[in-house]
Amino acid sequence: MTTDSPFRIESSWRRLRRSATAVLLSSSLLAPGLPQAQPAGIPSMGAASSTELSPALETLLGKAIMEQGRRDPTYINDPDVRQYLAAMGAKLSGQASGLGQPVQVFGVRDPQINAFALPGGYVGVNSGLVVQSESESELASVVAHEIAHVAQRHIARGMTQGSQSNTIMMASIAAALLAAMAGSGDLAMGVAAFGQAAAIDQQLGFSRQAEQEADRLGLEMMRKAGFDPRGMARMFGRLSSVSRLNESMSGGGYHSTHPLSVQRMSDIENRVRELPQQSREDGGDYLFVRAKLRVIQAKDARSQREVRETLQHEASTRSGAAQAAAWYGLAYAELVRGELDAADKALAQASVVKSPHMAQMRIQLALRRGADAVQMARDAWRDWPQSQGVALLLAEALQKAGKDGEGVAFLEERVGQWPEEPQFHERLAQGYERLGEAVKARSTMATYYEMVGALPTAVQQLRQARNLTDDFYLQSELDTRIRELRERQDMERELLKRFKT
Ligand SMILES: [Zn+2]
């Protein structure tokens, strides 16, 4: 999938920051003379549109962007990272009042210390932010700040303030999404669209007041969710020293999207000082995910070697969970470069700690060696029934052992448990294929393509499925899906065209 795609393009997020202003000059997005006739099903811009994007429209736009984003090579598709960030997002946003939409936090492979909010409640977290944080509360402080922007509808308001640069930005996003929709699941197209969208909060350049509001609400969320509010003050300190170091560099870091001011920093320091001490031990998940992200973030041989040195150092100077996480990171780094014996060795050093991450590493090592990992994976699944990573590995182990029937039955249940996760649908489709159930394989693959925004490819799969069956009921079921997908494509196209013109 995306993380090991051949399209290893230089971070599209950054590319976009350079190109966002270059595309498609257009008249105001919310020109008062917008035609009133609308195709059925498209949310009306309504009267509120003069001040902000309507929630329904924002949701649609966010969904369209995210579908493409899941195919972006910088989107981090690792199940551990995905689940960890989603859980942190849920924990924090559960404490935000006035959130009109669910928040979904996801990871992006980019060494810049930054996070950003997209329309529709999606929050991207750069790997650099996680890697450079020194505690989970520090990380949570930036995620909470972004969620606060969402809760206060800063994105929706900012996008419709009608400034020329916002209009151009929206038009270029719409153009990229339209191009992506027209393509047949072409990855590079998806990249362009997602990249465009990532610049939204950079382009908006939130006001000082908006920044301060987001800090204050973010701090409240952190405190209520059980994080240490001092993490925010510490993170600010770290960010301001980073921004001083990088002053000469072009934008992309946190300071360029959420300007840090002395006032902003002292406001938080004063607030934090008044709060009772709330010390906090970092959970294992944070440490393991941070170690893994160090490895995922390192792209070339030199940075990979540096990461191994860093982890080596941590493994020999830290203790407890931090030490175990460093050994785990080293094992993962060795696994990635195919040094299985070295991975075993690193893992053996950390064997005292019981975690789903360690269990997955052992299963992966066994699978890479071609060993039967079914029992190991079954045991892990019994111990960690909430881990998507363990579930995917059990499915893989079952497939490799030729237990396709059991694999499919297991995946059918997981698709019920995590319907939003495209990877389970993709693997289930492979399972059907292996069992010779071609119709089910195509129609499940169609679901996968639908989830990642490749609607024309989804339609193709459904057509193939339809040609493979004589069953009248199944045929009409497939026809209905094809029609619905087409209607959805038309609707999204109409919506996007409006932004473009
Ligand atoms: Zn901000």
Short mmCIF file of C-alpha atoms and ligand atoms in Angstrom, two decimals:
data_model
loop_
_atom_site.label_atom_id
_atom_site.label_comp_id
_atom_site.label_asym_id
_atom_site.label_seq_id
_atom_site.Cartn_x
_atom_site.Cartn_y
_atom_site.Cartn_z
CA MET A 1 0.00 0.00 0.00
CA THR A 2 0.98 3.59 0.26
CA THR A 3 3.97 3.35 2.57
CA ASP A 4 5.86 1.05 0.28
CA SER A 5 4.63 2.49 -2.99
CA PRO A 6 7.06 3.07 -5.83
CA PHE A 7 6.05 6.71 -5.92
CA ARG A 8 8.49 7.97 -3.39
CA ILE A 9 8.09 11.55 -4.25
CA GLU A 10 9.64 14.33 -2.23
CA SER A 11 7.05 15.28 0.36
CA SER A 12 4.06 16.43 -1.60
CA TRP A 13 2.99 18.56 1.33
CA ARG A 14 6.04 20.65 0.89
CA ARG A 15 5.83 20.64 -2.87
CA LEU A 16 2.41 22.05 -2.55
CA ARG A 17 3.51 24.83 -0.28
CA ARG A 18 5.53 26.05 -3.19
CA SER A 19 2.81 25.53 -5.78
CA ALA A 20 -0.38 26.45 -3.97
CA THR A 21 -0.41 29.95 -5.28
CA ALA A 22 0.55 29.03 -8.79
CA VAL A 23 -2.67 27.50 -10.01
CA LEU A 24 -5.94 28.76 -11.38
CA LEU A 25 -6.87 32.27 -10.70
CA SER A 26 -10.59 32.54 -10.19
CA SER A 27 -13.36 34.76 -9.01
CA SER A 28 -14.47 34.62 -5.41
CA LEU A 29 -15.59 31.26 -4.13
CA LEU A 30 -18.61 32.80 -2.56
CA ALA A 31 -19.54 35.31 -5.16
CA PRO A 32 -23.06 36.50 -4.35
CA GLY A 33 -24.21 35.75 -7.86
CA LEU A 34 -23.68 31.96 -7.54
CA PRO A 35 -26.28 30.14 -9.60
CA GLN A 36 -29.11 28.94 -7.39
CA ALA A 37 -30.00 25.85 -9.39
CA GLN A 38 -28.24 22.91 -7.78
CA PRO A 39 -28.15 19.24 -8.64
CA ALA A 40 -30.09 17.24 -6.07
CA GLY A 41 -28.07 16.03 -3.12
CA ILE A 42 -25.47 18.75 -3.02
CA PRO A 43 -25.58 20.69 0.19
CA SER A 44 -26.60 24.26 -0.29
CA MET A 45 -24.06 26.90 0.47
CA GLY A 46 -26.93 28.65 2.26
CA ALA A 47 -27.02 32.04 3.87
CA ALA A 48 -24.28 31.19 6.35
CA SER A 49 -21.83 30.87 3.51
CA SER A 50 -20.93 34.50 3.63
CA THR A 51 -19.18 33.86 6.94
CA GLU A 52 -18.19 30.21 6.84
CA LEU A 53 -18.31 27.02 4.86
CA SER A 54 -21.49 25.13 5.75
CA PRO A 55 -20.77 22.03 7.85
CA ALA A 56 -22.27 19.69 5.24
CA LEU A 57 -20.14 21.15 2.49
CA GLU A 58 -17.07 21.09 4.67
CA THR A 59 -17.65 17.41 5.48
CA LEU A 60 -17.99 16.53 1.80
CA LEU A 61 -14.89 18.44 0.87
CA GLY A 62 -12.88 16.90 3.72
CA LYS A 63 -13.99 13.42 2.74
CA ALA A 64 -13.03 13.96 -0.88
CA ILE A 65 -9.59 15.20 0.17
CA MET A 66 -9.00 12.34 2.60
CA GLU A 67 -10.00 9.64 0.12
CA GLN A 68 -7.19 10.85 -2.10
CA GLY A 69 -4.91 11.32 0.87
CA ARG A 70 -4.99 7.68 1.85
CA ARG A 71 -3.14 6.96 -1.38
CA ASP A 72 -0.52 9.64 -0.83
CA PRO A 73 2.96 8.15 -0.33
CA THR A 74 3.47 10.34 2.71
CA TYR A 75 0.27 9.09 4.37
CA ILE A 76 1.43 6.69 7.09
CA ASN A 77 -0.51 3.50 6.69
CA ASP A 78 1.21 1.58 9.48
CA PRO A 79 -1.57 0.11 11.63
CA ASP A 80 0.19 0.88 14.96
CA VAL A 81 0.74 4.51 14.09
CA ARG A 82 -2.75 4.85 12.67
CA GLN A 83 -4.43 3.36 15.71
CA TYR A 84 -2.30 5.26 18.19
CA LEU A 85 -2.94 8.68 16.65
CA ALA A 86 -6.63 7.96 16.17
CA ALA A 87 -6.92 7.00 19.85
CA MET A 88 -5.15 10.16 20.97
CA GLY A 89 -7.46 12.22 18.75
CA ALA A 90 -10.53 10.52 20.23
CA LYS A 91 -9.29 11.03 23.78
CA LEU A 92 -8.66 14.73 23.28
CA SER A 93 -11.66 15.56 21.13
CA GLY A 94 -13.89 13.80 23.66
CA GLN A 95 -13.08 16.75 25.92
CA ALA A 96 -13.76 19.48 23.35
CA SER A 97 -17.06 21.24 23.67
CA GLY A 98 -18.89 22.30 20.55
CA LEU A 99 -17.28 19.84 18.18
CA GLY A 100 -19.85 19.46 15.45
CA GLN A 101 -18.00 16.64 13.72
CA PRO A 102 -15.86 13.67 14.66
CA VAL A 103 -12.13 14.38 14.55
CA GLN A 104 -9.80 11.97 12.79
CA VAL A 105 -6.09 12.23 13.44
CA PHE A 106 -3.61 10.59 11.05
CA GLY A 107 0.15 10.51 10.48
CA VAL A 108 2.19 12.00 7.65
CA ARG A 109 5.79 11.14 6.87
CA ASP A 110 7.47 14.53 7.08
CA PRO A 111 10.39 15.47 9.35
CA GLN A 112 9.12 19.04 9.89
CA ILE A 113 7.75 19.52 13.40
CA ASN A 114 4.19 20.36 12.51
CA ALA A 115 0.56 19.35 12.45
CA PHE A 116 -2.32 20.69 10.39
CA ALA A 117 -6.09 20.59 10.17
CA LEU A 118 -8.01 19.90 6.96
CA PRO A 119 -11.66 20.72 6.32
CA GLY A 120 -14.04 18.13 7.74
CA GLY A 121 -12.27 17.47 11.05
CA TYR A 122 -9.17 15.68 9.75
CA VAL A 123 -5.94 16.45 11.58
CA GLY A 124 -2.58 15.47 10.09
CA VAL A 125 0.39 14.93 12.41
CA ASN A 126 3.88 15.00 10.91
CA SER A 127 6.19 12.17 11.94
CA GLY A 128 8.70 14.90 12.87
CA LEU A 129 6.40 16.17 15.60
CA VAL A 130 6.15 12.75 17.24
CA VAL A 131 9.84 11.97 16.84
CA GLN A 132 10.99 15.28 18.32
CA SER A 133 8.55 15.32 21.21
CA GLU A 134 10.05 14.23 24.51
CA SER A 135 6.86 13.20 26.22
CA GLU A 136 3.37 12.18 25.23
CA SER A 137 1.97 15.35 26.81
CA GLU A 138 4.14 17.47 24.53
CA LEU A 139 2.80 15.66 21.50
CA ALA A 140 -0.76 15.88 22.81
CA SER A 141 -0.43 19.65 23.24
CA VAL A 142 0.00 20.24 19.51
CA VAL A 143 -2.69 17.72 18.55
CA ALA A 144 -5.06 19.39 21.04
CA HIS A 145 -4.27 22.81 19.57
CA GLU A 146 -5.21 21.57 16.08
CA ILE A 147 -8.41 19.95 17.35
CA ALA A 148 -9.24 23.28 18.97
CA HIS A 149 -8.95 24.98 15.56
CA VAL A 150 -11.47 22.42 14.30
CA ALA A 151 -13.80 22.88 17.27
CA GLN A 152 -13.76 26.64 16.80
CA ARG A 153 -14.38 26.29 13.09
CA HIS A 154 -11.34 28.33 12.23
CA ILE A 155 -10.74 26.33 9.05
CA ALA A 156 -14.27 26.72 7.71
CA ARG A 157 -14.33 30.41 8.54
CA GLY A 158 -10.89 31.11 7.20
CA MET A 159 -11.56 29.36 3.93
CA THR A 160 -14.47 31.59 3.11
CA GLN A 161 -13.11 34.91 4.16
CA GLY A 162 -12.88 35.64 0.48
CA SER A 163 -9.32 36.80 0.36
CA GLN A 164 -7.83 36.24 -3.05
CA SER A 165 -5.23 33.76 -1.87
CA ASN A 166 -7.88 31.60 -0.17
CA THR A 167 -9.94 31.58 -3.31
CA ILE A 168 -6.97 30.58 -5.42
CA MET A 169 -6.11 27.89 -2.92
CA MET A 170 -9.61 26.43 -2.96
CA ALA A 171 -9.70 26.52 -6.72
CA SER A 172 -6.42 24.66 -7.01
CA ILE A 173 -7.53 22.00 -4.54
CA ALA A 174 -10.75 21.54 -6.46
CA ALA A 175 -8.87 21.26 -9.74
CA ALA A 176 -6.50 18.66 -8.32
CA LEU A 177 -9.35 16.64 -6.84
CA LEU A 178 -11.25 16.74 -10.11
CA ALA A 179 -8.19 15.50 -11.97
CA ALA A 180 -7.75 12.75 -9.39
CA MET A 181 -11.38 11.70 -9.74
CA ALA A 182 -11.12 11.50 -13.49
CA GLY A 183 -8.06 9.26 -13.26
CA SER A 184 -8.32 5.53 -12.75
CA GLY A 185 -6.88 5.30 -9.29
CA ASP A 186 -3.68 6.93 -10.45
CA LEU A 187 -1.58 7.44 -7.37
CA ALA A 188 0.25 10.51 -8.57
CA MET A 189 -3.04 12.30 -9.06
CA GLY A 190 -4.16 11.54 -5.57
CA VAL A 191 -0.90 12.96 -4.35
CA ALA A 192 -1.48 16.28 -5.99
CA ALA A 193 -4.91 16.66 -4.45
CA PHE A 194 -3.84 15.74 -0.97
CA GLY A 195 -0.79 17.90 -1.17
CA GLN A 196 -2.86 20.88 -2.18
CA ALA A 197 -5.15 20.37 0.76
CA ALA A 198 -2.38 20.12 3.28
CA ALA A 199 -1.51 23.73 2.73
CA ILE A 200 -4.87 24.98 3.81
CA ASP A 201 -4.00 25.95 7.31
CA GLN A 202 -0.71 27.35 6.20
CA GLN A 203 -2.45 29.54 3.65
CA LEU A 204 -5.03 30.65 6.16
CA GLY A 205 -2.44 32.08 8.51
CA PHE A 206 -4.59 32.09 11.62
CA SER A 207 -4.97 35.36 13.49
CA ARG A 208 -3.27 35.89 16.83
CA GLN A 209 -6.62 35.72 18.49
CA ALA A 210 -7.43 32.40 16.82
CA GLU A 211 -4.06 31.03 17.93
CA GLN A 212 -4.64 32.07 21.52
CA GLU A 213 -8.15 30.62 21.53
CA ALA A 214 -6.80 27.33 20.19
CA ASP A 215 -4.07 27.27 22.87
CA ARG A 216 -6.54 27.86 25.68
CA LEU A 217 -9.10 25.33 24.51
CA GLY A 218 -6.30 22.87 23.71
CA LEU A 219 -4.91 23.23 27.22
CA GLU A 220 -8.33 22.49 28.71
CA MET A 221 -8.73 19.42 26.53
CA MET A 222 -5.31 18.16 27.57
CA ARG A 223 -5.96 18.62 31.25
CA LYS A 224 -9.36 16.92 31.14
CA ALA A 225 -7.99 14.04 29.07
CA GLY A 226 -5.34 13.38 31.73
CA PHE A 227 -2.27 14.79 30.00
CA ASP A 228 0.18 17.05 31.80
CA PRO A 229 -0.66 20.67 30.82
CA ARG A 230 2.99 21.56 31.36
CA GLY A 231 3.62 19.62 28.19
CA MET A 232 2.25 22.56 26.24
CA ALA A 233 4.65 25.05 27.81
CA ARG A 234 7.56 22.67 27.25
CA MET A 235 6.54 22.11 23.63
CA PHE A 236 6.40 25.86 23.07
CA GLY A 237 9.90 26.19 24.40
CA ARG A 238 11.10 23.45 22.09
CA LEU A 239 9.30 24.95 19.09
CA SER A 240 10.65 28.41 19.65
CA SER A 241 14.24 27.18 19.80
CA VAL A 242 13.65 25.13 16.64
CA SER A 243 12.19 28.16 14.89
CA ARG A 244 15.18 30.30 15.84
CA LEU A 245 17.48 27.66 14.39
CA ASN A 246 15.48 27.42 11.21
CA GLU A 247 14.79 31.07 10.68
CA SER A 248 16.53 31.07 7.35
CA MET A 249 14.68 28.02 6.10
CA SER A 250 11.53 28.33 4.03
CA GLY A 251 8.20 27.66 5.72
CA GLY A 252 6.71 24.35 6.66
CA GLY A 253 7.48 24.18 10.35
CA TYR A 254 5.05 24.85 13.13
CA HIS A 255 6.08 28.44 13.59
CA SER A 256 5.15 29.27 10.01
CA THR A 257 1.60 28.00 10.33
CA HIS A 258 0.90 28.90 13.94
CA PRO A 259 3.10 31.91 14.67
CA LEU A 260 4.55 31.73 18.15
CA SER A 261 4.60 35.02 19.95
CA VAL A 262 5.97 36.02 23.31
CA GLN A 263 2.41 36.85 24.28
CA ARG A 264 1.16 33.41 23.28
CA MET A 265 3.90 31.69 25.23
CA SER A 266 3.52 33.72 28.38
CA ASP A 267 -0.25 33.32 28.28
CA ILE A 268 0.15 29.53 28.43
CA GLU A 269 2.96 29.67 30.98
CA ASN A 270 0.75 31.74 33.29
CA ARG A 271 -2.18 29.41 32.88
CA VAL A 272 -0.11 26.32 33.45
CA ARG A 273 1.42 27.78 36.61
CA GLU A 274 -2.02 28.08 38.19
CA LEU A 275 -2.87 24.45 37.56
CA PRO A 276 -2.17 21.70 40.09
CA GLN A 277 0.82 19.44 39.37
CA GLN A 278 -0.21 16.53 37.19
CA SER A 279 2.74 14.28 36.71
CA ARG A 280 2.39 11.51 34.22
CA GLU A 281 4.24 8.39 33.22
CA ASP A 282 4.40 7.93 29.46
CA GLY A 283 2.46 4.92 28.29
CA GLY A 284 4.25 2.19 26.39
CA ASP A 285 2.32 2.85 23.19
CA TYR A 286 3.74 6.35 22.85
CA LEU A 287 7.32 5.19 23.26
CA PHE A 288 6.95 2.27 20.85
CA VAL A 289 5.17 4.33 18.20
CA ARG A 290 7.76 7.10 18.48
CA ALA A 291 10.57 4.57 18.02
CA LYS A 292 8.84 3.08 15.00
CA LEU A 293 8.24 6.51 13.49
CA ARG A 294 11.92 7.34 13.75
CA VAL A 295 12.55 4.42 11.42
CA ILE A 296 9.60 5.16 9.11
CA GLN A 297 10.71 8.76 8.75
CA ALA A 298 14.30 7.95 7.75
CA LYS A 299 14.31 7.65 3.98
CA ASP A 300 17.93 7.35 2.87
CA ALA A 301 20.76 5.14 4.05
CA ARG A 302 22.47 7.92 5.98
CA SER A 303 19.44 8.94 8.01
CA GLN A 304 18.66 5.28 8.61
CA ARG A 305 22.12 4.82 10.07
CA GLU A 306 21.69 7.90 12.24
CA VAL A 307 18.41 6.55 13.55
CA ARG A 308 20.04 3.26 14.48
CA GLU A 309 22.74 5.17 16.35
CA THR A 310 20.19 7.25 18.22
CA LEU A 311 18.24 4.15 19.20
CA GLN A 312 21.44 2.32 20.18
CA HIS A 313 22.31 5.24 22.46
CA GLU A 314 18.85 5.26 24.02
CA ALA A 315 18.93 1.51 24.52
CA SER A 316 22.16 1.77 26.47
CA THR A 317 21.31 4.86 28.55
CA ARG A 318 17.61 4.49 29.35
CA SER A 319 15.76 1.99 31.50
CA GLY A 320 12.33 0.38 31.72
CA ALA A 321 9.80 1.01 28.97
CA ALA A 322 11.96 3.67 27.28
CA GLN A 323 14.80 1.17 26.95
CA ALA A 324 12.49 -1.56 25.68
CA ALA A 325 11.08 0.83 23.09
CA ALA A 326 14.58 1.69 21.88
CA TRP A 327 15.42 -2.02 21.43
CA TYR A 328 12.13 -2.47 19.66
CA GLY A 329 12.93 0.44 17.33
CA LEU A 330 16.31 -1.11 16.57
CA ALA A 331 14.70 -4.45 15.83
CA TYR A 332 12.26 -2.73 13.49
CA ALA A 333 15.07 -0.87 11.72
CA GLU A 334 16.92 -4.16 11.17
CA LEU A 335 13.75 -5.89 9.97
CA VAL A 336 13.14 -3.13 7.44
CA ARG A 337 16.59 -3.58 5.95
CA GLY A 338 16.34 -7.32 5.97
CA GLU A 339 18.85 -8.05 8.75
CA LEU A 340 16.71 -10.64 10.47
CA ASP A 341 19.34 -12.02 12.85
CA ALA A 342 20.22 -8.53 14.06
CA ALA A 343 16.51 -7.88 14.55
CA ASP A 344 16.20 -11.04 16.67
CA LYS A 345 19.10 -9.96 18.80
CA ALA A 346 17.70 -6.49 19.45
CA LEU A 347 14.30 -7.92 20.24
CA ALA A 348 15.74 -10.42 22.69
CA GLN A 349 17.16 -7.54 24.75
CA ALA A 350 13.68 -6.11 25.21
CA SER A 351 11.87 -9.31 25.92
CA VAL A 352 10.77 -8.40 29.43
CA VAL A 353 8.12 -5.99 28.25
CA LYS A 354 4.83 -7.41 27.04
CA SER A 355 3.26 -5.35 24.30
CA PRO A 356 1.35 -5.82 21.05
CA HIS A 357 4.26 -4.14 19.26
CA MET A 358 6.74 -6.76 20.43
CA ALA A 359 4.33 -9.54 19.57
CA GLN A 360 3.92 -8.17 16.04
CA MET A 361 7.65 -7.94 15.56
CA ARG A 362 8.08 -11.62 16.46
CA ILE A 363 5.32 -12.64 14.06
CA GLN A 364 6.80 -10.52 11.29
CA LEU A 365 10.22 -12.05 11.79
CA ALA A 366 8.77 -15.55 11.62
CA LEU A 367 6.82 -14.70 8.47
CA ARG A 368 9.88 -13.22 6.81
CA ARG A 369 11.71 -16.47 7.48
CA GLY A 370 8.89 -18.44 5.92
CA ALA A 371 8.05 -20.14 9.21
CA ASP A 372 4.55 -21.09 10.26
CA ALA A 373 3.46 -18.16 12.41
CA VAL A 374 -0.19 -19.12 12.85
CA GLN A 375 0.00 -20.25 16.47
CA MET A 376 2.12 -17.27 17.45
CA ALA A 377 -0.32 -14.90 15.76
CA ARG A 378 -3.33 -16.61 17.33
CA ASP A 379 -1.77 -16.21 20.78
CA ALA A 380 -1.05 -12.55 20.08
CA TRP A 381 -4.60 -11.95 18.90
CA ARG A 382 -5.93 -13.56 22.08
CA ASP A 383 -3.77 -11.18 24.12
CA TRP A 384 -4.39 -8.06 22.00
CA PRO A 385 -7.88 -8.24 20.47
CA GLN A 386 -7.91 -4.48 19.86
CA SER A 387 -4.75 -4.33 17.79
CA GLN A 388 -5.30 -3.85 14.07
CA GLY A 389 -1.65 -4.63 13.43
CA VAL A 390 -1.93 -8.02 15.16
CA ALA A 391 -5.16 -8.75 13.26
CA LEU A 392 -3.53 -8.03 9.90
CA LEU A 393 -0.60 -10.28 10.75
CA LEU A 394 -2.85 -13.14 11.84
CA ALA A 395 -4.68 -12.84 8.52
CA GLU A 396 -1.34 -12.89 6.69
CA ALA A 397 -0.10 -15.88 8.68
CA LEU A 398 -3.30 -17.82 7.94
CA GLN A 399 -3.00 -17.04 4.24
CA LYS A 400 0.64 -18.06 4.10
CA ALA A 401 -0.18 -21.34 5.84
CA GLY A 402 -2.83 -22.05 3.22
CA LYS A 403 -5.67 -21.64 5.72
CA ASP A 404 -7.58 -19.39 3.35
CA GLY A 405 -11.04 -20.30 4.56
CA GLU A 406 -10.19 -19.45 8.14
CA GLY A 407 -8.41 -16.29 6.99
CA VAL A 408 -11.46 -15.07 5.12
CA ALA A 409 -13.80 -15.84 8.02
CA PHE A 410 -11.48 -13.93 10.35
CA LEU A 411 -11.27 -10.94 8.00
CA GLU A 412 -15.02 -10.84 7.48
CA GLU A 413 -15.31 -10.31 11.24
CA ARG A 414 -12.59 -7.64 11.26
CA VAL A 415 -14.28 -5.72 8.47
CA GLY A 416 -17.31 -5.63 10.75
CA GLN A 417 -15.18 -4.49 13.67
CA TRP A 418 -13.26 -1.79 11.73
CA PRO A 419 -15.38 -0.93 8.70
CA GLU A 420 -13.49 2.32 8.10
CA GLU A 421 -10.12 0.70 7.51
CA PRO A 422 -9.39 0.05 3.80
CA GLN A 423 -6.54 -2.42 4.45
CA PHE A 424 -8.90 -5.07 5.85
CA HIS A 425 -11.10 -4.87 2.75
CA GLU A 426 -8.07 -5.14 0.49
CA ARG A 427 -6.77 -8.23 2.27
CA LEU A 428 -10.22 -9.80 2.39
CA ALA A 429 -10.53 -9.34 -1.40
CA GLN A 430 -7.22 -11.20 -1.81
CA GLY A 431 -8.57 -13.99 0.37
CA TYR A 432 -11.72 -14.37 -1.77
CA GLU A 433 -9.57 -14.42 -4.87
CA ARG A 434 -7.50 -17.27 -3.45
CA LEU A 435 -10.65 -19.21 -2.61
CA GLY A 436 -11.79 -18.79 -6.20
CA GLU A 437 -14.70 -16.54 -5.23
CA ALA A 438 -14.10 -14.08 -8.03
CA VAL A 439 -17.36 -12.14 -7.73
CA LYS A 440 -16.87 -11.48 -4.03
CA ALA A 441 -13.22 -10.66 -4.66
CA ARG A 442 -14.07 -7.97 -7.23
CA SER A 443 -16.89 -6.47 -5.27
CA THR A 444 -14.80 -6.31 -2.06
CA MET A 445 -11.94 -4.76 -4.01
CA ALA A 446 -14.45 -2.21 -5.27
CA THR A 447 -15.19 -1.29 -1.66
CA TYR A 448 -11.49 -0.79 -1.10
CA TYR A 449 -11.13 1.48 -4.15
CA GLU A 450 -14.22 3.39 -3.12
CA MET A 451 -12.68 4.03 0.31
CA VAL A 452 -9.48 5.39 -1.18
CA GLY A 453 -11.33 7.63 -3.61
CA ALA A 454 -10.63 5.74 -6.84
CA LEU A 455 -14.26 5.71 -7.90
CA PRO A 456 -13.77 4.87 -11.60
CA THR A 457 -11.63 1.86 -10.64
CA ALA A 458 -14.30 0.80 -8.15
CA VAL A 459 -16.89 0.91 -10.92
CA GLN A 460 -14.63 -1.19 -13.16
CA GLN A 461 -14.31 -3.84 -10.45
CA LEU A 462 -18.08 -3.94 -9.98
CA ARG A 463 -18.61 -4.32 -13.73
CA GLN A 464 -16.19 -7.23 -13.81
CA ALA A 465 -18.04 -8.81 -10.91
CA ARG A 466 -21.33 -8.36 -12.73
CA ASN A 467 -19.99 -10.10 -15.84
CA LEU A 468 -18.87 -13.04 -13.75
CA THR A 469 -22.26 -13.93 -12.33
CA ASP A 470 -25.53 -15.25 -13.73
CA ASP A 471 -27.37 -14.72 -10.50
CA PHE A 472 -30.11 -12.22 -11.22
CA TYR A 473 -30.33 -10.89 -7.67
CA LEU A 474 -26.62 -10.43 -7.41
CA GLN A 475 -26.58 -8.67 -10.75
CA SER A 476 -29.19 -6.16 -9.73
CA GLU A 477 -27.41 -5.61 -6.42
CA LEU A 478 -24.22 -4.84 -8.33
CA ASP A 479 -26.11 -2.61 -10.74
CA THR A 480 -27.41 -0.61 -7.81
CA ARG A 481 -23.92 -0.14 -6.45
CA ILE A 482 -22.61 0.95 -9.84
CA ARG A 483 -25.41 3.47 -10.16
CA GLU A 484 -24.83 4.82 -6.66
CA LEU A 485 -21.13 5.20 -7.24
CA ARG A 486 -21.74 7.04 -10.48
CA GLU A 487 -24.19 9.37 -8.79
CA ARG A 488 -21.69 10.03 -6.08
CA GLN A 489 -19.00 10.77 -8.64
CA ASP A 490 -21.33 13.20 -10.41
CA MET A 491 -22.21 14.89 -7.16
CA GLU A 492 -18.62 15.32 -6.06
CA ARG A 493 -17.68 16.57 -9.50
CA GLU A 494 -20.45 19.16 -9.43
CA LEU A 495 -19.43 20.27 -5.98
CA LEU A 496 -15.79 20.66 -6.90
CA LYS A 497 -16.56 22.45 -10.14
CA ARG A 498 -18.27 25.12 -8.10
CA PHE A 499 -15.10 25.78 -6.17
CA LYS A 500 -13.18 25.90 -9.38
CA THR A 501 -15.22 28.55 -11.11
ZN ZN B 1 -2.73 27.24 15.39
#
